[in-house]
XYZ file of C-alpha atoms in Angstrom:
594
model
C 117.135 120.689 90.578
C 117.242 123.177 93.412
C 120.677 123.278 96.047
C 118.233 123.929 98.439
C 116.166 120.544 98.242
C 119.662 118.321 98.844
C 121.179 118.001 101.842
C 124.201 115.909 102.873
C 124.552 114.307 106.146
C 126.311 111.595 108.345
C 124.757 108.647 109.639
C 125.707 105.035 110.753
C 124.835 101.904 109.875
C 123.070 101.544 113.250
C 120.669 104.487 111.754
C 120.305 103.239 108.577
C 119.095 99.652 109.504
C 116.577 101.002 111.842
C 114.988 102.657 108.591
C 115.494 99.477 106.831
C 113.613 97.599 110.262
C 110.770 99.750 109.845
C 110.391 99.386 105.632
C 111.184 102.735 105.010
C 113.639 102.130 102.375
C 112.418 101.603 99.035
C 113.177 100.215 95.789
C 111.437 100.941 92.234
C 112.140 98.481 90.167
C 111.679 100.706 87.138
C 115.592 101.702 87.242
C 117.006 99.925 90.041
C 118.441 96.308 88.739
C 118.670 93.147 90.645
C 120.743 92.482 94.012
C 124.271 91.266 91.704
C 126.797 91.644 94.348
C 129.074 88.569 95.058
C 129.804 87.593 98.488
C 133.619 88.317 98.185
C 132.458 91.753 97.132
C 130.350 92.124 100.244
C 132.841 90.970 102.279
C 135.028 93.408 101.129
C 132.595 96.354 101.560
C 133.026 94.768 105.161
C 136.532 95.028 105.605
C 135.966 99.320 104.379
C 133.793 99.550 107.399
C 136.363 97.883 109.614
C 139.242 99.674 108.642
C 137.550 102.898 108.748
C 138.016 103.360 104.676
C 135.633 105.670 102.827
C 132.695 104.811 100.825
C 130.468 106.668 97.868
C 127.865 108.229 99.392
C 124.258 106.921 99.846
C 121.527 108.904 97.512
C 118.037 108.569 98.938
C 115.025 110.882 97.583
C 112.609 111.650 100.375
C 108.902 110.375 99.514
C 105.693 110.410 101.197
C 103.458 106.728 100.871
C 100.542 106.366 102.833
C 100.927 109.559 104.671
C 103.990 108.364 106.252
C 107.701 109.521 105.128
C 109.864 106.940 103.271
C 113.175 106.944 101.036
C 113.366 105.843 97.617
C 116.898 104.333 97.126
C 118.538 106.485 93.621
C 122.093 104.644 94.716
C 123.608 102.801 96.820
C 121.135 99.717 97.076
C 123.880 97.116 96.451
C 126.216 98.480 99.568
C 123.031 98.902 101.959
C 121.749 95.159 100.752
C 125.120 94.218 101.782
C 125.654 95.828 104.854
C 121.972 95.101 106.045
C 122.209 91.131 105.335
C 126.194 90.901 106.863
C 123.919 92.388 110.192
C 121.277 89.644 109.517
C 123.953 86.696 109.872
C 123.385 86.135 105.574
C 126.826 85.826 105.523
C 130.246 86.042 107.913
C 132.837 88.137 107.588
C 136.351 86.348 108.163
C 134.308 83.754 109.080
C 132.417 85.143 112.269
C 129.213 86.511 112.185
C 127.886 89.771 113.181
C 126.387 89.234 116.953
C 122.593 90.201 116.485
C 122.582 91.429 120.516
C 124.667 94.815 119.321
C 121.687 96.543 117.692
C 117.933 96.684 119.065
C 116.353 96.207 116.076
C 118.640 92.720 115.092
C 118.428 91.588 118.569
C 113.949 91.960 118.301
C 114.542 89.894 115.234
C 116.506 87.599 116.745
C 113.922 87.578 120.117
C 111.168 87.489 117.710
C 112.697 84.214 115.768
C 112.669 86.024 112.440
C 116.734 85.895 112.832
C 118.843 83.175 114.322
C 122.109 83.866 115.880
C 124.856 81.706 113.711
C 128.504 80.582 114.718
C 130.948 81.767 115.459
C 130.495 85.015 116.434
C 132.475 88.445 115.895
C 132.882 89.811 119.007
C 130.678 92.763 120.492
C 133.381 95.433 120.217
C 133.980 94.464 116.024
C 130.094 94.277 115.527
C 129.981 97.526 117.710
C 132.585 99.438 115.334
C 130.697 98.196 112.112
C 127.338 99.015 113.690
C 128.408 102.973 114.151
C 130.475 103.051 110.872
C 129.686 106.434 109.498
C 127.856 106.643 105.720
C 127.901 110.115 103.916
C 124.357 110.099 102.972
C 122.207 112.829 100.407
C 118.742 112.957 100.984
C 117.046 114.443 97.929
C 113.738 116.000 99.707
C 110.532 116.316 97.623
C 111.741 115.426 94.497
C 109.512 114.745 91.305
C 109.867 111.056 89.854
C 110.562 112.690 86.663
C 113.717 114.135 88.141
C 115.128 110.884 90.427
C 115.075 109.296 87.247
C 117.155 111.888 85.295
C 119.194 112.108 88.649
C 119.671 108.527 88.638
C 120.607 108.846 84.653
C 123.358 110.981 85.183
C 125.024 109.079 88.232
C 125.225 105.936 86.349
C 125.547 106.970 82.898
C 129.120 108.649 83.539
C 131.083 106.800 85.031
C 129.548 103.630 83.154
C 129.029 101.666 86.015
C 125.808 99.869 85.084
C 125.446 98.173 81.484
C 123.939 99.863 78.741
C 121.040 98.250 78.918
C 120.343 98.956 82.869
C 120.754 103.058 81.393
C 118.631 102.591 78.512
C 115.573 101.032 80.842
C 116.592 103.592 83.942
C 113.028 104.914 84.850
C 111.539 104.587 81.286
C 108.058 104.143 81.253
C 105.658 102.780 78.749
C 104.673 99.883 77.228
C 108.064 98.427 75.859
C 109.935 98.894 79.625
C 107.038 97.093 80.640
C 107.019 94.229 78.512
C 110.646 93.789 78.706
C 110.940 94.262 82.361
C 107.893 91.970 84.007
C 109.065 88.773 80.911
C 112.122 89.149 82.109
C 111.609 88.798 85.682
C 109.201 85.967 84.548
C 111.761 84.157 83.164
C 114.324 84.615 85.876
C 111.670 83.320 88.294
C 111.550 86.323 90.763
C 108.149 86.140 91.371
C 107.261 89.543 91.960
C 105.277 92.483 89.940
C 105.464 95.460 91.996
C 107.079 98.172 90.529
C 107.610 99.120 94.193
C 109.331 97.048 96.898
C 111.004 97.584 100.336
C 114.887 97.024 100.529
C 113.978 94.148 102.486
C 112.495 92.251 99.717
C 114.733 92.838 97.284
C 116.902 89.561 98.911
C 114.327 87.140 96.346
C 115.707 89.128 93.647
C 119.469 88.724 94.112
C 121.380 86.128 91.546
C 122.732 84.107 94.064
C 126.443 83.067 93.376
C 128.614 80.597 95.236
C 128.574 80.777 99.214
C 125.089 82.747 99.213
C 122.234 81.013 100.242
C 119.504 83.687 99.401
C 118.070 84.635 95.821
C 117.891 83.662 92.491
C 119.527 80.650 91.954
C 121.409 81.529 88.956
C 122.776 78.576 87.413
C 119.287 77.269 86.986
C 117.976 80.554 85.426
C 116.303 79.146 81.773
C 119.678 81.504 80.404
C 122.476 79.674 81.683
C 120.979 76.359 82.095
C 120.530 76.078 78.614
C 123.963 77.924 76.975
C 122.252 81.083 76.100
C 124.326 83.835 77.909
C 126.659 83.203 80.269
C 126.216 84.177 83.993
C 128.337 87.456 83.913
C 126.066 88.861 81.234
C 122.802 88.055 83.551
C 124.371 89.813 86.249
C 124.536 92.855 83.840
C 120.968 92.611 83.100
C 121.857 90.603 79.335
C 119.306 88.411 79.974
C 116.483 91.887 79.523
C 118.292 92.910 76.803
C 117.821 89.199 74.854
C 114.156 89.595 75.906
C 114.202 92.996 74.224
C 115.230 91.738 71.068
C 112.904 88.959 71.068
C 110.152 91.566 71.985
C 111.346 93.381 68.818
C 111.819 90.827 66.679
C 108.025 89.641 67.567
C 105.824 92.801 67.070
C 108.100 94.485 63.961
C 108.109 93.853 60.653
C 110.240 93.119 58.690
C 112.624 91.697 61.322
C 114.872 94.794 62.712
C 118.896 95.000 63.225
C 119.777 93.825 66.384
C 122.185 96.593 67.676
C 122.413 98.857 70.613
C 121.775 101.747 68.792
C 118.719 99.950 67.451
C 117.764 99.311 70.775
C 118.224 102.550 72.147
C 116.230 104.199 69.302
C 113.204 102.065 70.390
C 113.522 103.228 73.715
C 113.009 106.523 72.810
C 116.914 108.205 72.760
C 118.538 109.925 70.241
C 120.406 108.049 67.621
C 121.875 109.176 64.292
C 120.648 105.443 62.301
C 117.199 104.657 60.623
C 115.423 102.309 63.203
C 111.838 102.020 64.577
C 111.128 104.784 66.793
C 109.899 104.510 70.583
C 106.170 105.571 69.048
C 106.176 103.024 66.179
C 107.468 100.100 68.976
C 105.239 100.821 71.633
C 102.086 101.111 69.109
C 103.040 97.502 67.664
C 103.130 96.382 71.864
C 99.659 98.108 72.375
C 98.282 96.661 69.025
C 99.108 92.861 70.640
C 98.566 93.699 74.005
C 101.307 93.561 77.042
C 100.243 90.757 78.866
C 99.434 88.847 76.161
C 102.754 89.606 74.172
C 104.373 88.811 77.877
C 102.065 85.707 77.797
C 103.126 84.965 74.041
C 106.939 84.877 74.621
C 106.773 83.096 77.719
C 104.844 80.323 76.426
C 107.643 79.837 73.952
C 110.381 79.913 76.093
C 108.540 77.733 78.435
C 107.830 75.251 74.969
C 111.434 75.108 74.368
C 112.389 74.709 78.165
C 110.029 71.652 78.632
C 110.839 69.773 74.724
C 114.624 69.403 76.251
C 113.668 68.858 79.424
C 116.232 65.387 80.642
C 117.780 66.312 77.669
C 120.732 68.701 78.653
C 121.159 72.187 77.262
C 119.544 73.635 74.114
C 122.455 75.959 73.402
C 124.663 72.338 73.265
C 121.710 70.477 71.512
C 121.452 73.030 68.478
C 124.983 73.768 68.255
C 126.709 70.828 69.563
C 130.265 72.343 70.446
C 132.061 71.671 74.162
C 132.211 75.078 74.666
C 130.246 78.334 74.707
C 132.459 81.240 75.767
C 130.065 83.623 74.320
C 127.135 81.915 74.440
C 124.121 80.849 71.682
C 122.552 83.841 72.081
C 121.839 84.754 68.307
C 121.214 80.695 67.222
C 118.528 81.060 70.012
C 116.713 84.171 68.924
C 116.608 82.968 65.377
C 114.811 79.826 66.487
C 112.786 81.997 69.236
C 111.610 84.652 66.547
C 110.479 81.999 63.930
C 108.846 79.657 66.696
C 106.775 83.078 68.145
C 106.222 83.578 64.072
C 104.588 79.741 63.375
C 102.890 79.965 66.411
C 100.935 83.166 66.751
C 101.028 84.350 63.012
C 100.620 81.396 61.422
C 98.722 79.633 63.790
C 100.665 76.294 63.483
C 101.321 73.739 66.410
C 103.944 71.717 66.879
C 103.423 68.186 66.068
C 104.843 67.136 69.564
C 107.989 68.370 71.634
C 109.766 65.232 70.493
C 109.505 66.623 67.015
C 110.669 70.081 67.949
C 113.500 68.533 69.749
C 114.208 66.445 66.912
C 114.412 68.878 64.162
C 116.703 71.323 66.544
C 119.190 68.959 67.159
C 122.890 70.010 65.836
C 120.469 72.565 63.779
C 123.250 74.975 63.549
C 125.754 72.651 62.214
C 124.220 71.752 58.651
C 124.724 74.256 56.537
C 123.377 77.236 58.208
C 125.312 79.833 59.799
C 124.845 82.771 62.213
C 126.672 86.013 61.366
C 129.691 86.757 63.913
C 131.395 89.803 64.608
C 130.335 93.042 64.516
C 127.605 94.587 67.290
C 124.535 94.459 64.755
C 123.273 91.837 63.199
C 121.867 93.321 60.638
C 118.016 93.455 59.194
C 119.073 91.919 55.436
C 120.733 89.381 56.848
C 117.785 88.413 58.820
C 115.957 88.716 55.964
C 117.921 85.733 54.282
C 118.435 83.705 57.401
C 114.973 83.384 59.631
C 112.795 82.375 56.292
C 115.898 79.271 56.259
C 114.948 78.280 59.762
C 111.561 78.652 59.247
C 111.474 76.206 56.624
C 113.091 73.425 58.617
C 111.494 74.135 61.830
C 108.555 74.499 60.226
C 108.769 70.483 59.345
C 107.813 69.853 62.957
C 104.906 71.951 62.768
C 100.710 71.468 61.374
C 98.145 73.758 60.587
C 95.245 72.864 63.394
C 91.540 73.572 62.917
C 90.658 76.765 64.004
C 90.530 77.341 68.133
C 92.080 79.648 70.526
C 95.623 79.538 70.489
C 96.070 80.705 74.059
C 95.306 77.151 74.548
C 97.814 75.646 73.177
C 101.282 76.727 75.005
C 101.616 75.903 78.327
C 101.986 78.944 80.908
C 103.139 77.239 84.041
C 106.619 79.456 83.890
C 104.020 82.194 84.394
C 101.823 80.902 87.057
C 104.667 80.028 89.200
C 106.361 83.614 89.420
C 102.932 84.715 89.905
C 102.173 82.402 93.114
C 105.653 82.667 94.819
C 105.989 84.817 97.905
C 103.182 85.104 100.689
C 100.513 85.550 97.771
C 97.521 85.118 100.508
C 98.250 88.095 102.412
C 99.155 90.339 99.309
C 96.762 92.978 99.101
C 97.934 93.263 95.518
C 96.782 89.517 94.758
C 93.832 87.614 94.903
C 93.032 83.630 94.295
C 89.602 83.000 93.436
C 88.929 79.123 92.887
C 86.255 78.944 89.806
C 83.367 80.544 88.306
C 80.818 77.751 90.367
C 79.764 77.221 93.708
C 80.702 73.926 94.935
C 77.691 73.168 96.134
C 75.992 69.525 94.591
C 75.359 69.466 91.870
C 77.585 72.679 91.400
C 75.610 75.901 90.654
C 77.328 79.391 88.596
C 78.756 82.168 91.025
C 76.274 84.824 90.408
C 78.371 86.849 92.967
C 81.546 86.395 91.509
C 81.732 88.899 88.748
C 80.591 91.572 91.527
C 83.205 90.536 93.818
C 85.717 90.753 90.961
C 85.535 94.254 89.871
C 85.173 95.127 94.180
C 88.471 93.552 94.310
C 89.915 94.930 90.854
C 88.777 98.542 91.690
C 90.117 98.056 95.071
C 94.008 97.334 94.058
C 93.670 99.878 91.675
C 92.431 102.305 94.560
C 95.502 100.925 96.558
C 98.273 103.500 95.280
C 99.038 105.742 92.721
C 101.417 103.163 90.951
C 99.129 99.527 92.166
C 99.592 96.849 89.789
C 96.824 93.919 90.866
C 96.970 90.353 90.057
C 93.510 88.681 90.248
C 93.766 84.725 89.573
C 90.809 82.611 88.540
C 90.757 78.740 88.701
C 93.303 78.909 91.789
C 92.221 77.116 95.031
C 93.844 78.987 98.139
C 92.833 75.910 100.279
C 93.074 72.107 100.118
C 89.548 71.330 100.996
C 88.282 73.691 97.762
C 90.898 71.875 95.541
C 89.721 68.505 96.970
C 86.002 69.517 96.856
C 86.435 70.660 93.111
C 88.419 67.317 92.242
C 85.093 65.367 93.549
C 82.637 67.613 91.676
C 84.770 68.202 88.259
C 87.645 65.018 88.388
C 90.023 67.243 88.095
C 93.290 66.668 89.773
C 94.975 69.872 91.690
C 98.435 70.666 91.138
C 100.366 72.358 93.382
C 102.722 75.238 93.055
C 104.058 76.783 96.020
C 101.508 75.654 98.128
C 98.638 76.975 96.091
C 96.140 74.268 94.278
C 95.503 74.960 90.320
C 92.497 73.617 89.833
C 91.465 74.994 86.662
C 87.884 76.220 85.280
C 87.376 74.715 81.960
C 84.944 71.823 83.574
C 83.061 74.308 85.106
C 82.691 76.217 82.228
C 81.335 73.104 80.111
C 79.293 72.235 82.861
C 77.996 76.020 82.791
C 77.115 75.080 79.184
C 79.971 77.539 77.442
C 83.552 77.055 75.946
C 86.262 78.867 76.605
C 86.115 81.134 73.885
C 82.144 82.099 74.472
C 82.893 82.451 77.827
C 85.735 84.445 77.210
C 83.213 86.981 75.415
C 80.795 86.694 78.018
C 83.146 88.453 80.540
C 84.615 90.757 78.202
C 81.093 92.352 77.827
C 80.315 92.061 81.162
C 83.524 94.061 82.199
C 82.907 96.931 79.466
C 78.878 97.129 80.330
C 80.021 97.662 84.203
C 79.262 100.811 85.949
C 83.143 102.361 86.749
C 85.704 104.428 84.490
C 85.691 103.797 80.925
C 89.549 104.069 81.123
C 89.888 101.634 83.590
C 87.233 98.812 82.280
C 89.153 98.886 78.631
C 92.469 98.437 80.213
C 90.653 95.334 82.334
C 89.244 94.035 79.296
C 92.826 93.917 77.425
C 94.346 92.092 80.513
C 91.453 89.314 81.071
C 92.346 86.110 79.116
C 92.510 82.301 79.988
C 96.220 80.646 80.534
C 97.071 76.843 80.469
C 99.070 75.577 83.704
C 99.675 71.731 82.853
C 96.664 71.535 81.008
C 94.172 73.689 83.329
C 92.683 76.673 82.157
C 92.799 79.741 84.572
C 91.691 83.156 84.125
C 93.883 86.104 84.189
C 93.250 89.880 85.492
C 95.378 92.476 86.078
C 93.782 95.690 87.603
C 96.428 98.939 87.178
C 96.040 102.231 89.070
C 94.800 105.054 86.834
C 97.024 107.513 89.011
C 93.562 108.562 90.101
C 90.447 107.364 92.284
C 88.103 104.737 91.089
C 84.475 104.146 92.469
C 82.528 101.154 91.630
C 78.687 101.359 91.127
C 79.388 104.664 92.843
C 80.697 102.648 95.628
C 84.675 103.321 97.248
C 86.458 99.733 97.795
C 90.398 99.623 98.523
C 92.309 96.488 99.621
C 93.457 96.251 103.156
C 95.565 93.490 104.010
C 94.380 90.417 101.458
C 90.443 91.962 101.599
C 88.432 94.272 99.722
C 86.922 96.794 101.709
C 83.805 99.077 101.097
C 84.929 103.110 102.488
C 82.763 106.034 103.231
C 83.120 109.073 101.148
C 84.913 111.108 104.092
C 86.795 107.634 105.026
C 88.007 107.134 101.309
C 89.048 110.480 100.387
C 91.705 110.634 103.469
C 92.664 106.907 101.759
C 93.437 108.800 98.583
C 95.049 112.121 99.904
C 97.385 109.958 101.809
C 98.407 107.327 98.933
C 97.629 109.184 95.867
């Protein structure tokens, strides 16, 4: 790192929210963690401001995106988020609000309706002073992604402020990060894939606590509401690191210690203990797949979530004790780890949710035991414990005839972080309602496939980092969803305003199942006319999901960090559309984004 790209300056608040009004504060997701703050926290970042106290300073790392200049938050996201939503009346401060006239930008929010004035009001003087409150802020100009994450490393790694997971996942990339990061954010129910967002949308990713109204809800995270960790540990990003274990109990074998140095080895850092390394952990992910691993756990979670469902908790149910200071956290990953094993090793199903629920209830309180104390739990006693549980649990299970188990769990979890958010005017997303045109009698989509890669070549032409989400079976408007229950008797259901409508009628009536069809596409998508690179990774991510019994299609299209043409064609995604570009037209596209 060169002196001479830093430099250190004042601004105020006033400043800093106009670059905030205009989205040119950014967040990557692949170090920074969730929005944890509490409101009597804010409110006391607040009271600094009014009394004139000093604050840390405010990293950013100057970035170009789209040929326009933007800042890439390194630290300081929790005080901004809290300054910027005390400005957008999210919550007072002594109990008046901040008066939305003082500023231009909050008073063409509030003209514009996207902000509404609340009461009572801090006077204009107060909001005034807060407004021009002075931030030390570094700018980091031109800097490398390689070093803002090492820069972001060393800031939090000192003085210990963030947990030891939120350092070991800090700006790692490859397939384990992946996995761990997008199932956990799955599970929490954020709803979002990006690995880039703007400050501003980082408020659906804040655990909510008492007197917030914005966010995660977390008491009704899967986590908590079922005794699994406690609500401090989410905060501190435990939930990730349970997903990591469950991720590494599910691809290794045997089953590994479960210890933070085990954990850090797999991400790649130095450790003086005999664990899987980074390379042998990410080569089991690849060997599985991401999405489908991702797919995998959260079917199982989502299993376990719907078998107690008007039941209570499952931490209570196995365990039956009044109180959980610490949580169920290992009596859940030894059921998790030999549910994931039944399932997609040995191909069993369970006999019915009743009989799961049945066979888990007061499971720990026979004569099996968990191992307390210590910070590993260790791989021989694994060893002698999961092949235990497996033998009861495995009571509720049967061996099915042969058919494709990505039937068989339901995905809804999934679908709904996937369809949360403005989804119809994502350029990163797009809803595509069945393989058949709804004409009578319905007729195949000859177009569809071509429209598909357009779309999927498009998002991947979108930025250097685009992560796409392409949705089949997914009716964007009531009319389709009605017209489709006519033609196919299928009945819609509704998540966030979208209609799942499914595609395995169609596919019957297209004379396939979902398994040739399945194949059909696969070879389609390898025979087409675009990067080899790019069509493999396509291939990996296309596979059918079950949302309450409907069979959609899932694609996710990834940047190669490079330009992709189509049939020697340019396409990139403006707005929610795929768009054909000259050659002169396209390459500007690229020079400013890539």
């Amino acid at each position: 790192m060169q002196s001479s790209e830093l430099s250190v300056q004042g601004q105020n608040l006033h400043q800093l929210y106009n670059q905030y009004y205009r989205n040119k504060l950014l967040v990557d997701r692949r170090y920074q963690r969730k929005l944890v703050w509490t409101r009597d926290e804010k409110e006391k970042l607040i009271d600094s401001a009014v009394n004139k106290l000093p604050i840390p300073l405010i990293l950013l790392a100057q970035r170009r995106k789209g040929g326009v200049e933007i800042y890439e938050l390194i630290d300081g996201l929790q005080r901004l988020e809290a300054f910027f939503s005390f400005m957008e009346n999210k919550y007072p401060y002594k109990g008046e609000y901040f008066d939305l006239a003082t500023t231009g930008d909050t008073l063409a929010k509030l003209h514009s309706g996207e902000l509404t004035q609340k009461e009572p009001v801090l006077s204009r003087d107060a909001s005034l002073e807060i407004a021009n409150y002075q931030i030390p802020v570094s700018i980091y100009r031109d800097a490398a992604t390689s070093s803002i994450d090492e820069v972001f490393r060393r800031i939090n790694s000192g003085g210990r402020r963030l947990s030891l997971h939120e350092i070991r996942q800090a700006g790692v990339m490859g397939p384990l990060s992946d996995v761990v990061r997008r199932t956990s954010a799955t599970i929490r129910g954020d709803g979002t894939f990006a690995e880039t967002l703007t400050l501003s949308e980082m408020e659906k990713l804040s655990i909510s606590r008492k007197d917030l109204e914005y966010g995660l809800d977390l008491e009704r995270i899967f986590w908590t509401r079922h005794n699994i960790i406690g609500a401090d540990d989410i905060r501190s990003s435990g939930d990730e690191e349970m997903v990591l274990d469950l991720v590494l109990d599910a691809i290794l074998t045997p089953w590994p210690t479960s210890g933070w140095q085990n954990r850090d080895v797999a991400y790649g850092l130095s450790r003086k203990i005999r664990s899987a390394s980074a390379e042998e952990v990410n080569a089991a992910i690849t060997a599985v797949g991401i999405e489908n691993l991702q797919q995998r756990i959260v079917a199982v979670i989502e299993m376990l979530d719907e078998a107690m469902r008007d039941h209570g908790p499952l931490g209570r149910h196995m365990v039956h004790l009044e109180t959980y200071e610490k949580g169920t956290r290992r009596q859940f990953q030894a059921v998790f780890s030999v549910l994931y094993e039944l399932i997609f090793r040995d191909g069993m199903q369970p006999l019915s949710l009743e009989a799961v629920r049945n066979i888990l209830d007061n499971f720990w309180g026979r004569d099996l035991a968990i191992p307390t104390g210590g910070s590993a739990w260790g791989k021989d006693e694994k060893a002698k414990l999961y092949p235990q549980v497996k033998r009861r649990i495995k009571k509720a299970f049967f061996k099915p005839e042969p058919k494709n188990i990505a039937k068989q769990l339901n995905a809804r979890l999934l679908i709904e972080s996937y369809l949360q958010g403005p989804v119809n005017e994502d350029p990163l997303v797009e809803l595509k309602q069945g393989f058949c045109v709804l004409s009578n009698p319905p007729t195949e989509n000859v177009d569809l496939f071509d429209e598909v890669m357009q779309t999927a070549v498009g998002m991947a032409n979108w930025s250097r980092d685009a992560t796409g989400l392409i949705l089949i079976g997914v009716a964007d408007k009531p009319s389709a969803a009605q017209r489709s229950a006519e033609l196919f008797g299928v009945t819609p259901v509704e998540i966030h305003g979208q209609h799942v409508v499914g595609t395995e009628e169609q596919i019957a009536h297209l004379g396939h199942d979902i398994d040739s069809w399945w194949l059909k596409w696969q070879a389609k998508i390898k025979a087409t006319p675009v990067d080899s690179d790019f069509s493999a990774d396509l291939v990996h991510s296309f596979s059918p999901l079950v949302c309450d019994g409907r069979v959609l299609w899932i694609m996710k299209p990834r940047s190669l960090g490079k330009p992709i043409s189509y049939k020697n064609r340019f396409f990139v995604r403006v707005g929610a559309s795929t768009h054909e570009m000259k050659t002169d037209e396209f390459l500007s596209h690229i020079s400013r984004n890539f």
